[in-house]
Every structure is written in C-alpha cells, then in structure tokens.
mmCIF file of C-alpha atoms in Angstrom:
data_model
loop_
_atom_site.group_PDB
_atom_site.id
_atom_site.type_symbol
_atom_site.label_atom_id
_atom_site.label_comp_id
_atom_site.label_asym_id
_atom_site.label_seq_id
_atom_site.Cartn_x
_atom_site.Cartn_y
_atom_site.Cartn_z
ATOM 1 C CA MET A 631 13.888 -46.099 14.678
ATOM 2 C CA SER A 632 15.102 -42.693 15.709
ATOM 3 C CA ARG A 633 16.374 -42.042 12.235
ATOM 4 C CA GLN A 634 12.925 -42.740 10.894
ATOM 5 C CA SER A 635 11.309 -40.166 13.136
ATOM 6 C CA ASN A 636 13.982 -37.661 12.188
ATOM 7 C CA ARG A 637 13.132 -38.080 8.575
ATOM 8 C CA THR A 638 9.447 -37.382 9.056
ATOM 9 C CA ALA A 639 10.335 -34.255 10.996
ATOM 10 C CA ASP A 640 12.546 -33.115 8.146
ATOM 11 C CA ASN A 641 9.783 -33.673 5.649
ATOM 12 C CA LYS A 642 7.843 -30.948 7.340
ATOM 13 C CA LYS A 643 10.647 -28.530 6.635
ATOM 14 C CA MET A 644 10.353 -26.517 3.522
ATOM 15 C CA ASN A 645 12.011 -23.872 1.492
ATOM 16 C CA SER A 646 11.612 -20.686 3.491
ATOM 17 C CA GLU A 647 12.119 -18.561 0.410
ATOM 18 C CA LEU A 648 8.727 -19.701 -0.791
ATOM 19 C CA PHE A 649 7.180 -18.548 2.474
ATOM 20 C CA THR A 650 9.029 -15.252 2.531
ATOM 21 C CA LEU A 651 8.208 -14.428 -1.078
ATOM 22 C CA THR A 652 4.575 -15.432 -0.668
ATOM 23 C CA TYR A 653 4.281 -13.214 2.355
ATOM 24 C CA GLY A 654 5.854 -10.399 0.367
ATOM 25 C CA ALA A 655 3.330 -10.893 -2.415
ATOM 26 C CA LEU A 656 0.530 -10.691 0.140
ATOM 27 C CA VAL A 657 1.769 -7.437 1.653
ATOM 28 C CA THR A 658 2.214 -5.953 -1.815
ATOM 29 C CA GLN A 659 -1.332 -6.930 -2.699
ATOM 30 C CA LEU A 660 -2.723 -5.448 0.514
ATOM 31 C CA CYS A 661 -0.887 -2.198 -0.111
ATOM 32 C CA LYS A 662 -2.602 -2.071 -3.507
ATOM 33 C CA ASP A 663 -6.010 -2.880 -2.042
ATOM 34 C CA TYR A 664 -6.000 -0.398 0.812
ATOM 35 C CA GLU A 665 -5.182 3.241 0.761
ATOM 36 C CA ASN A 666 -3.396 3.625 4.053
ATOM 37 C CA ASP A 667 -0.830 1.647 6.006
ATOM 38 C CA GLU A 668 -2.991 1.515 9.130
ATOM 39 C CA GLU A 669 -5.562 -0.521 7.273
ATOM 40 C CA VAL A 670 -2.895 -2.883 5.923
ATOM 41 C CA ASN A 671 -1.526 -3.375 9.443
ATOM 42 C CA LYS A 672 -5.009 -4.186 10.642
ATOM 43 C CA GLN A 673 -5.613 -6.713 7.882
ATOM 44 C CA LEU A 674 -2.277 -8.436 8.485
ATOM 45 C CA ASP A 675 -3.081 -8.679 12.169
ATOM 46 C CA LYS A 676 -6.492 -10.143 11.412
ATOM 47 C CA MET A 677 -5.089 -12.727 9.039
ATOM 48 C CA GLY A 678 -2.388 -13.564 11.546
ATOM 49 C CA TYR A 679 -5.036 -14.079 14.184
ATOM 50 C CA ASN A 680 -6.883 -16.533 11.947
ATOM 51 C CA ILE A 681 -3.637 -18.421 11.390
ATOM 52 C CA GLY A 682 -2.767 -18.380 15.091
ATOM 53 C CA VAL A 683 -5.998 -19.978 16.246
ATOM 54 C CA ARG A 684 -5.299 -22.904 13.927
ATOM 55 C CA LEU A 685 -1.553 -23.022 14.280
ATOM 56 C CA ILE A 686 -1.802 -23.606 18.037
ATOM 57 C CA GLU A 687 -3.434 -26.973 17.430
ATOM 58 C CA ASP A 688 -0.684 -28.014 15.082
ATOM 59 C CA PHE A 689 1.856 -26.808 17.621
ATOM 60 C CA LEU A 690 0.380 -28.593 20.637
ATOM 61 C CA ALA A 691 -0.032 -31.815 18.692
ATOM 62 C CA ARG A 692 3.535 -31.832 17.464
ATOM 63 C CA SER A 693 5.425 -30.457 20.438
ATOM 64 C CA THR A 694 3.699 -32.421 23.235
ATOM 65 C CA ILE A 695 3.872 -29.404 25.504
ATOM 66 C CA GLY A 696 1.309 -29.107 28.279
ATOM 67 C CA ARG A 697 -0.157 -26.162 30.095
ATOM 68 C CA CYS A 698 2.233 -23.363 31.094
ATOM 69 C CA GLN A 699 2.596 -22.595 34.783
ATOM 70 C CA ASP A 700 3.367 -18.923 34.374
ATOM 71 C CA PHE A 701 4.032 -16.232 31.819
ATOM 72 C CA ARG A 702 7.801 -16.754 32.001
ATOM 73 C CA GLU A 703 7.405 -20.323 30.878
ATOM 74 C CA THR A 704 5.098 -19.162 28.085
ATOM 75 C CA ALA A 705 7.754 -16.722 26.921
ATOM 76 C CA ASP A 706 10.386 -19.440 26.899
ATOM 77 C CA ILE A 707 8.268 -21.822 24.896
ATOM 78 C CA ILE A 708 7.308 -19.198 22.354
ATOM 79 C CA ALA A 709 10.911 -18.198 21.784
ATOM 80 C CA LYS A 710 12.701 -21.528 22.053
ATOM 81 C CA VAL A 711 10.147 -23.996 20.716
ATOM 82 C CA ALA A 712 7.518 -22.271 18.616
ATOM 83 C CA PHE A 713 9.695 -19.760 16.756
ATOM 84 C CA LYS A 714 12.310 -22.459 16.246
ATOM 85 C CA MET A 715 9.782 -24.885 14.866
ATOM 86 C CA TYR A 716 7.965 -22.572 12.476
ATOM 87 C CA LEU A 717 10.518 -19.977 11.433
ATOM 88 C CA GLY A 718 13.799 -21.628 12.341
ATOM 89 C CA ILE A 719 14.961 -18.803 14.572
ATOM 90 C CA THR A 720 15.267 -18.372 18.330
ATOM 91 C CA PRO A 721 14.516 -14.822 19.471
ATOM 92 C CA SER A 722 15.867 -13.736 22.828
ATOM 93 C CA VAL A 723 13.515 -12.910 25.681
ATOM 94 C CA THR A 724 14.381 -9.687 27.524
ATOM 95 C CA ASN A 725 13.083 -6.546 29.203
ATOM 96 C CA TRP A 726 10.827 -8.187 31.754
ATOM 97 C CA SER A 727 8.570 -5.791 33.583
ATOM 98 C CA PRO A 728 8.928 -5.960 37.401
ATOM 99 C CA ALA A 729 5.508 -7.576 37.693
ATOM 100 C CA GLY A 730 6.497 -10.265 35.221
ATOM 101 C CA ASP A 731 3.561 -9.603 32.950
ATOM 102 C CA GLU A 732 5.423 -7.981 30.065
ATOM 103 C CA PHE A 733 8.437 -8.986 28.017
ATOM 104 C CA SER A 734 10.106 -8.412 24.666
ATOM 105 C CA LEU A 735 11.110 -10.804 21.941
ATOM 106 C CA ILE A 736 14.213 -9.616 20.120
ATOM 107 C CA LEU A 737 14.575 -10.961 16.589
ATOM 108 C CA GLU A 738 18.088 -10.762 15.228
ATOM 109 C CA ASN A 739 16.983 -11.461 11.713
ATOM 110 C CA ASN A 740 13.395 -11.559 10.655
ATOM 111 C CA PRO A 741 12.749 -14.337 8.132
ATOM 112 C CA LEU A 742 9.566 -12.637 6.948
ATOM 113 C CA ALA A 743 11.528 -9.601 5.847
ATOM 114 C CA ASP A 744 14.473 -11.313 4.184
ATOM 115 C CA PHE A 745 14.452 -9.584 0.817
ATOM 116 C CA VAL A 746 12.533 -6.504 1.835
ATOM 117 C CA GLU A 747 13.150 -2.812 1.598
ATOM 118 C CA LEU A 748 10.383 -0.439 2.551
ATOM 119 C CA PRO A 749 9.776 2.480 0.221
ATOM 120 C CA ASP A 750 9.664 5.923 1.842
ATOM 121 C CA ASN A 751 5.936 6.379 1.446
ATOM 122 C CA HIS A 752 5.166 3.430 3.717
ATOM 123 C CA ASN A 753 6.773 4.532 6.948
ATOM 124 C CA THR A 754 3.859 3.545 9.148
ATOM 125 C CA LEU A 755 3.567 0.060 7.658
ATOM 126 C CA ILE A 756 4.408 -2.681 10.151
ATOM 127 C CA TYR A 757 5.640 -5.167 7.619
ATOM 128 C CA SER A 758 5.640 -8.267 9.820
ATOM 129 C CA ASN A 759 2.443 -7.458 11.659
ATOM 130 C CA LEU A 760 1.104 -10.902 10.754
ATOM 131 C CA LEU A 761 3.301 -12.256 13.538
ATOM 132 C CA SER A 762 1.581 -10.265 16.254
ATOM 133 C CA GLY A 763 -1.769 -11.605 15.084
ATOM 134 C CA VAL A 764 -0.441 -15.151 15.103
ATOM 135 C CA LEU A 765 0.871 -14.804 18.663
ATOM 136 C CA ARG A 766 -2.338 -13.197 19.904
ATOM 137 C CA GLY A 767 -4.583 -15.796 18.255
ATOM 138 C CA ALA A 768 -2.547 -18.775 19.383
ATOM 139 C CA LEU A 769 -2.362 -17.625 23.006
ATOM 140 C CA GLU A 770 -6.049 -16.822 23.067
ATOM 141 C CA MET A 771 -6.756 -20.477 22.333
ATOM 142 C CA VAL A 772 -4.844 -21.464 25.466
ATOM 143 C CA GLN A 773 -6.861 -19.032 27.599
ATOM 144 C CA MET A 774 -4.446 -16.128 27.607
ATOM 145 C CA ALA A 775 -5.430 -12.659 26.506
ATOM 146 C CA VAL A 776 -2.235 -10.964 25.406
ATOM 147 C CA ASP A 777 -1.432 -7.640 23.820
ATOM 148 C CA VAL A 778 1.223 -7.938 21.101
ATOM 149 C CA LYS A 779 2.885 -5.154 19.198
ATOM 150 C CA PHE A 780 6.029 -4.282 17.294
ATOM 151 C CA VAL A 781 7.976 -1.548 19.076
ATOM 152 C CA GLN A 782 11.107 -1.701 16.929
ATOM 153 C CA ASP A 783 11.655 -2.868 13.382
ATOM 154 C CA THR A 784 14.904 -3.113 11.430
ATOM 155 C CA LEU A 785 12.964 -2.282 8.276
ATOM 156 C CA ARG A 786 12.267 1.138 9.718
ATOM 157 C CA GLY A 787 15.833 1.820 10.692
ATOM 158 C CA ASP A 788 15.957 0.361 14.200
ATOM 159 C CA ASN A 789 18.866 -1.831 15.238
ATOM 160 C CA VAL A 790 16.758 -4.846 16.090
ATOM 161 C CA THR A 791 13.229 -6.060 15.634
ATOM 162 C CA GLU A 792 11.397 -6.101 18.940
ATOM 163 C CA ILE A 793 7.981 -7.535 19.692
ATOM 164 C CA ARG A 794 6.463 -6.451 22.983
ATOM 165 C CA MET A 795 4.053 -8.860 24.655
ATOM 166 C CA LYS A 796 1.833 -7.882 27.558
ATOM 167 C CA PHE A 797 -0.274 -10.319 29.524
ATOM 168 C CA ILE A 798 -3.772 -8.928 30.034
ATOM 169 C CA LYS A 799 -5.780 -11.641 31.724
ATOM 170 C CA ARG A 800 -6.551 -15.298 31.885
ATOM 171 C CA ILE A 801 -9.662 -16.135 29.908
ATOM 172 C CA GLU A 802 -12.166 -18.097 31.968
ATOM 173 C CA GLU A 803 -13.490 -21.204 30.370
ATOM 174 C CA ASN A 804 -17.146 -20.532 29.889
ATOM 175 C CA LEU A 805 -19.312 -23.532 29.463
ATOM 176 C CA PRO A 806 -22.521 -22.911 27.581
ATOM 177 C CA ALA A 807 -25.509 -22.697 29.918
ATOM 178 C CA GLY A 808 -27.027 -26.031 30.812
ATOM 179 C CA GLU A 809 -23.874 -28.018 30.080
ATOM 180 C CA GLU A 810 -21.781 -29.599 32.723
ATOM 181 C CA MET B 95 14.010 -23.075 7.374
ATOM 182 C CA ALA B 96 10.329 -22.427 7.630
ATOM 183 C CA ASP B 97 7.715 -24.998 8.348
ATOM 184 C CA GLU B 98 5.322 -26.180 5.701
ATOM 185 C CA SER B 99 2.198 -25.886 7.830
ATOM 186 C CA LEU B 100 2.932 -22.200 8.239
ATOM 187 C CA PHE B 101 2.935 -21.789 4.482
ATOM 188 C CA GLU B 102 -0.242 -23.830 4.141
ATOM 189 C CA PHE B 103 -2.063 -21.690 6.689
ATOM 190 C CA LEU B 104 -0.807 -18.517 5.049
ATOM 191 C CA HIS B 105 -1.966 -19.733 1.666
ATOM 192 C CA LEU B 106 -5.424 -20.553 3.046
ATOM 193 C CA GLU B 107 -5.671 -17.087 4.566
ATOM 194 C CA ILE B 108 -4.593 -15.400 1.346
ATOM 195 C CA VAL B 109 -7.177 -17.301 -0.680
ATOM 196 C CA SER B 110 -9.983 -16.590 1.738
ATOM 197 C CA HIS B 111 -8.966 -12.946 2.057
ATOM 198 C CA ILE B 112 -8.932 -12.315 -1.700
ATOM 199 C CA PHE B 113 -12.279 -14.046 -2.103
ATOM 200 C CA SER B 114 -13.998 -12.374 0.828
ATOM 201 C CA GLN B 115 -12.932 -9.018 -0.496
ATOM 202 C CA GLN B 116 -14.740 -9.596 -3.780
ATOM 203 C CA SER B 117 -17.805 -11.224 -2.271
ATOM 204 C CA GLY B 118 -18.062 -8.333 0.192
ATOM 205 C CA LYS B 119 -19.367 -6.250 -2.677
ATOM 206 C CA GLY B 120 -22.464 -8.423 -3.038
ATOM 207 C CA GLU B 121 -23.383 -11.565 -4.905
ATOM 208 C CA MET B 122 -20.466 -13.268 -6.562
ATOM 209 C CA ASP B 123 -20.742 -14.182 -10.217
ATOM 210 C CA ASN B 124 -18.340 -15.888 -12.569
ATOM 211 C CA LYS B 125 -16.678 -12.621 -13.453
ATOM 212 C CA ASP B 126 -15.835 -11.851 -9.823
ATOM 213 C CA ARG B 127 -14.446 -15.311 -9.412
ATOM 214 C CA ALA B 128 -12.251 -14.827 -12.451
ATOM 215 C CA VAL B 129 -10.954 -11.587 -10.940
ATOM 216 C CA CYS B 130 -10.019 -13.377 -7.702
ATOM 217 C CA VAL B 131 -8.297 -16.168 -9.553
ATOM 218 C CA SER B 132 -6.295 -13.735 -11.625
ATOM 219 C CA VAL B 133 -5.230 -11.778 -8.528
ATOM 220 C CA LEU B 134 -3.993 -14.979 -6.904
ATOM 221 C CA GLU B 135 -2.306 -16.006 -10.125
ATOM 222 C CA ALA B 136 -0.490 -12.701 -10.343
ATOM 223 C CA MET B 137 0.759 -13.076 -6.772
ATOM 224 C CA GLY B 138 2.037 -16.556 -7.589
ATOM 225 C CA PHE B 139 3.690 -15.270 -10.742
ATOM 226 C CA ARG B 140 5.848 -12.861 -8.775
ATOM 227 C CA VAL B 141 6.764 -15.568 -6.266
ATOM 228 C CA GLY B 142 7.726 -17.983 -9.058
ATOM 229 C CA GLN B 143 9.942 -15.360 -10.641
ATOM 230 C CA GLY B 144 11.775 -14.740 -7.403
ATOM 231 C CA LEU B 145 12.219 -18.424 -6.625
ATOM 232 C CA ILE B 146 13.653 -19.388 -9.993
ATOM 233 C CA GLU B 147 16.011 -16.449 -9.938
ATOM 234 C CA ARG B 148 17.559 -17.710 -6.741
ATOM 235 C CA MET B 149 17.524 -21.363 -7.745
ATOM 236 C CA THR B 150 19.214 -21.076 -11.103
ATOM 237 C CA ARG B 151 21.835 -18.595 -9.997
ATOM 238 C CA ASP B 152 24.623 -21.160 -10.235
ATOM 239 C CA SER B 153 23.226 -23.647 -12.699
ATOM 240 C CA PRO B 154 24.451 -23.967 -16.293
ATOM 241 C CA SER B 155 22.130 -22.762 -19.007
ATOM 242 C CA PHE B 156 19.541 -25.073 -20.470
ATOM 243 C CA LYS B 157 19.889 -26.529 -23.909
ATOM 244 C CA ASP B 158 16.242 -26.532 -24.989
ATOM 245 C CA GLU B 159 12.643 -26.219 -23.934
ATOM 246 C CA LEU B 160 12.371 -29.842 -22.811
ATOM 247 C CA ASP B 161 15.451 -29.417 -20.669
ATOM 248 C CA ILE B 162 13.767 -26.492 -18.917
ATOM 249 C CA MET B 163 10.573 -28.463 -18.377
ATOM 250 C CA LYS B 164 12.535 -31.342 -16.871
ATOM 251 C CA PHE B 165 14.252 -28.945 -14.520
ATOM 252 C CA VAL B 166 10.895 -27.533 -13.465
ATOM 253 C CA CYS B 167 9.459 -31.013 -12.878
ATOM 254 C CA LYS B 168 12.403 -32.228 -10.830
ATOM 255 C CA ASP B 169 14.358 -29.545 -9.040
ATOM 256 C CA PHE B 170 11.843 -26.748 -8.941
ATOM 257 C CA TRP B 171 8.915 -28.934 -7.945
ATOM 258 C CA THR B 172 10.966 -30.605 -5.212
ATOM 259 C CA LYS B 173 11.966 -27.294 -3.796
ATOM 260 C CA VAL B 174 8.514 -25.755 -3.877
ATOM 261 C CA PHE B 175 6.073 -28.624 -3.482
ATOM 262 C CA ARG B 176 8.465 -31.104 -1.825
ATOM 263 C CA ARG B 177 8.107 -33.895 -4.374
ATOM 264 C CA GLN B 178 8.781 -34.520 -8.028
ATOM 265 C CA VAL B 179 6.134 -34.386 -10.703
ATOM 266 C CA ASP B 180 4.889 -37.929 -11.204
ATOM 267 C CA ASN B 181 4.326 -37.743 -14.909
ATOM 268 C CA LEU B 182 5.371 -35.333 -17.636
ATOM 269 C CA ARG B 183 3.783 -35.581 -21.056
ATOM 270 C CA THR B 184 4.172 -33.473 -24.141
ATOM 271 C CA ASN B 185 2.909 -33.314 -27.692
ATOM 272 C CA HIS B 186 6.276 -31.837 -28.793
ATOM 273 C CA GLN B 187 4.458 -28.734 -29.999
ATOM 274 C CA GLY B 188 4.718 -26.660 -26.887
ATOM 275 C CA THR B 189 2.032 -28.286 -24.746
ATOM 276 C CA TYR B 190 3.072 -30.065 -21.582
ATOM 277 C CA VAL B 191 1.009 -31.864 -18.990
ATOM 278 C CA LEU B 192 2.514 -32.197 -15.529
ATOM 279 C CA GLN B 193 0.764 -34.641 -13.292
ATOM 280 C CA ASP B 194 1.220 -34.614 -9.535
ATOM 281 C CA ASN B 195 -0.640 -37.434 -7.798
ATOM 282 C CA LYS B 196 -0.307 -35.939 -4.345
ATOM 283 C CA PHE B 197 -0.280 -32.206 -4.792
ATOM 284 C CA ALA B 198 0.933 -30.513 -1.606
ATOM 285 C CA LEU B 199 -1.806 -27.892 -1.344
ATOM 286 C CA LEU B 200 -4.630 -30.374 -1.894
ATOM 287 C CA THR B 201 -3.656 -33.200 0.446
ATOM 288 C CA GLN B 202 -5.252 -31.530 3.468
ATOM 289 C CA LEU B 203 -8.413 -30.701 1.568
ATOM 290 C CA SER B 204 -9.937 -33.963 0.524
ATOM 291 C CA ASN B 205 -9.216 -37.440 -0.713
ATOM 292 C CA GLY B 206 -11.722 -37.963 -3.460
ATOM 293 C CA LYS B 207 -14.417 -35.893 -5.059
ATOM 294 C CA GLN B 208 -15.688 -34.030 -2.009
ATOM 295 C CA TYR B 209 -15.169 -30.236 -2.223
ATOM 296 C CA LEU B 210 -14.118 -30.608 -5.843
ATOM 297 C CA ASP B 211 -15.887 -27.343 -6.692
ATOM 298 C CA GLN B 212 -13.628 -25.526 -4.222
ATOM 299 C CA ALA B 213 -10.391 -26.840 -5.679
ATOM 300 C CA PRO B 214 -9.752 -24.225 -8.415
ATOM 301 C CA LYS B 215 -9.218 -21.370 -6.015
ATOM 302 C CA TYR B 216 -6.538 -23.313 -4.184
ATOM 303 C CA LEU B 217 -4.631 -23.922 -7.403
ATOM 304 C CA ALA B 218 -4.553 -20.445 -8.927
ATOM 305 C CA PHE B 219 -1.573 -19.375 -6.857
ATOM 306 C CA SER B 220 0.440 -22.460 -7.820
ATOM 307 C CA CYS B 221 -0.350 -21.976 -11.515
ATOM 308 C CA GLY B 222 1.073 -18.498 -11.179
ATOM 309 C CA VAL B 223 4.206 -19.832 -9.478
ATOM 310 C CA VAL B 224 4.851 -22.196 -12.378
ATOM 311 C CA ARG B 225 4.162 -19.513 -14.983
ATOM 312 C CA GLY B 226 6.426 -17.046 -13.191
ATOM 313 C CA ALA B 227 9.233 -19.582 -13.049
ATOM 314 C CA LEU B 228 8.945 -20.366 -16.748
ATOM 315 C CA SER B 229 8.735 -16.708 -17.586
ATOM 316 C CA ASN B 230 12.084 -15.996 -15.987
ATOM 317 C CA LEU B 231 13.551 -18.941 -17.856
ATOM 318 C CA GLY B 232 12.514 -17.256 -21.077
ATOM 319 C CA LEU B 233 9.302 -19.125 -21.824
ATOM 320 C CA GLU B 234 6.025 -17.233 -22.007
ATOM 321 C CA SER B 235 3.243 -19.653 -21.194
ATOM 322 C CA VAL B 236 -0.320 -20.208 -20.111
ATOM 323 C CA VAL B 237 -0.671 -22.521 -17.130
ATOM 324 C CA THR B 238 -3.960 -24.075 -16.114
ATOM 325 C CA ALA B 239 -4.774 -26.752 -13.579
ATOM 326 C CA GLU B 240 -7.259 -29.555 -13.737
ATOM 327 C CA VAL B 241 -8.461 -31.775 -10.918
ATOM 328 C CA SER B 242 -10.670 -34.790 -11.358
ATOM 329 C CA SER B 243 -10.067 -36.379 -8.001
ATOM 330 C CA MET B 244 -8.144 -34.830 -5.140
ATOM 331 C CA PRO B 245 -5.307 -34.779 -4.188
ATOM 332 C CA SER B 246 -4.190 -35.563 -7.717
ATOM 333 C CA CYS B 247 -3.779 -32.636 -10.061
ATOM 334 C CA LYS B 248 -2.761 -32.003 -13.668
ATOM 335 C CA PHE B 249 -1.087 -28.783 -14.732
ATOM 336 C CA GLN B 250 -1.259 -27.946 -18.383
ATOM 337 C CA VAL B 251 1.459 -25.673 -19.704
ATOM 338 C CA VAL B 252 1.056 -24.184 -23.146
ATOM 339 C CA ILE B 253 4.128 -22.359 -24.364
ATOM 340 C CA GLN B 254 3.326 -19.231 -26.341
ATOM 341 C CA LYS B 255 5.302 -18.990 -29.536
ATOM 342 C CA SER B 256 6.464 -15.482 -30.156
#
C-alpha cells in the first residue's frame, strides 16, 4: 500500500533539466523583447505571481498543511516543504529581524540558474526573479501580504543566493456586500 | 529534481505571455498567431538541443535514422514527457508519425474536443523541443503536431534531405 503511494509521488517528479532550460529560454526571450533589465525583472515577477496564485492550490492539496500560526512557521514550511517539493532543495532560514517579521532564505545552489552565466551587460538582471513572484502570489492567496526580494545572487558574484522576505500585513477576508 | 506541476505552470505562463504580447498590439490575425507559434517553437528548439546534448553524452553513436527515431520515442520522450510514444510509424522516406495517446501538456486541458481550437499554441513549444533534439543528432527536420481529440496527439516529423 505504502509502496503504491510512493510510486504516484515519484511520478510527479520530472527531469529538472527540462525546467531549468525552459526557464533559461524564457529569460533569453524576455531579454530580447525588452530593452532594459528592470523591465525583464518586472515581467518575471509578474509571471511568477501568476504561477504562485495557482501553485498554492496544488501545494495545499498535496501537502495537507493547514493554516500557519505565525510567520516563523510559514518560513519553515516554505523552506522545508514547499522548496523541497517543487525544486528539490531545502534553503536555510536565517537573519530573523527582532520583531520576527523578516527573514532570509539562503539557497546554496539555485536550480533555476544551473547552467547560467550572466553576460556583463546584464548586471541589473535578477535572473531568478520569478521565484519572488511565486512566493508573493502564493502567500497572498493565504491572506499574507509579503514583500519578497533578492538581496544576494551567486550569478552576480555573491557567495550565496539570498531571498529576503518581509511580512507586511494580514489580508482581511472581504466578503462581497450582501453576502454572509 | 523539479516537480512537473511547476513546469506545467511555467509553460502556461510562457504561452500566455507570448500571446498577450502580440495581441497587445491590437486585433490578432493569422499572421500574428504564426509569429507567436514560431517564437514558442524557437524557445523549444533551444531547450531540445540542450537536453539531447546532456542525454547522449555517454551513449554510443546511432547506426541510422530509424535508430535515432527509436531513441527519441523511448528514452527522450520518457525523460521529457514522462512516458513512451505509443505508436511510431514511418513511410521509410523520411516521414515519421509519433503518436502519444496521453500527451503530458494536454492532459490538464481537456478530455475530448472541448478547447480544441486552443490546442495548437500549447504544442508549439514541444514541437520545437523535438526538432531541437533531432537537430543536435544531425537530422534537420520539420515537426508539426496534430490533435483530433485531446489528450491524444500526433507529431509528424519530416526529415529534410540535404
């Protein structure tokens, strides 16, 4: 019985080279389409957001995880469950702000940037910016407004890749007028 | 190891992005659609090239064209679309038809004829992947896809004789 369920879980696993290369093709295309890196970053974030708002459903359905009690728990689940499930890596969670509303995800190796080298004329491009959109979109669907940005990137010569996440506010559930 | 749903979502976003960019310029005619399809195809081409390069790094060389096609139907398809091609047919003159009865990128779309008119844009990328793979194996080709009922799909590969 357990073996059976293992097999179905494995079926969901795929060749990550396909994903990495496809993502690379997308970034290349965007760099052709837009003149400056800022605009490419913005597009990647937007597309990531669109993925995030859908991905969260897939995630909640498959992980059977309920509502998070606090931001620390959210951080843990993102790093240990979500990143593991979708990218096969477990980033470490560090640099908590004293108030507990800000933390960093440190990625040892970034699967999105596996075969990538940035040319010199793209030094403001945030290659993996799709990820910040995904995180923002997914968390927004569970009533959390979060600010996500890359503060370090190995592609730009830093030692690690660091994503900074800042909790902004809890989104109130607004029912449309006249509905209970 | 990445997860397949991540790739599926990314693919959906890429398709809708490329198409919205063209349609943003006004009414979309057949020519615009052809442009979008060829952009997606070109992206797939590059991906196919990269994939086959890494896959065949340690494999012995192929003895003929049919051998290459068999490799594409079995190993390559399994690695990329997670199943083998169900049926491979050829006229022995450079035309091959690869039939996949449950094509990975169509299974979430529909089971039957609904949304059939939308199907081509979700296949352009995959056609490019196949063409790119063949190209790096030394075969210049034209790859087209044909769907009569989702999620089944037929890829036609016509090898260009030089």
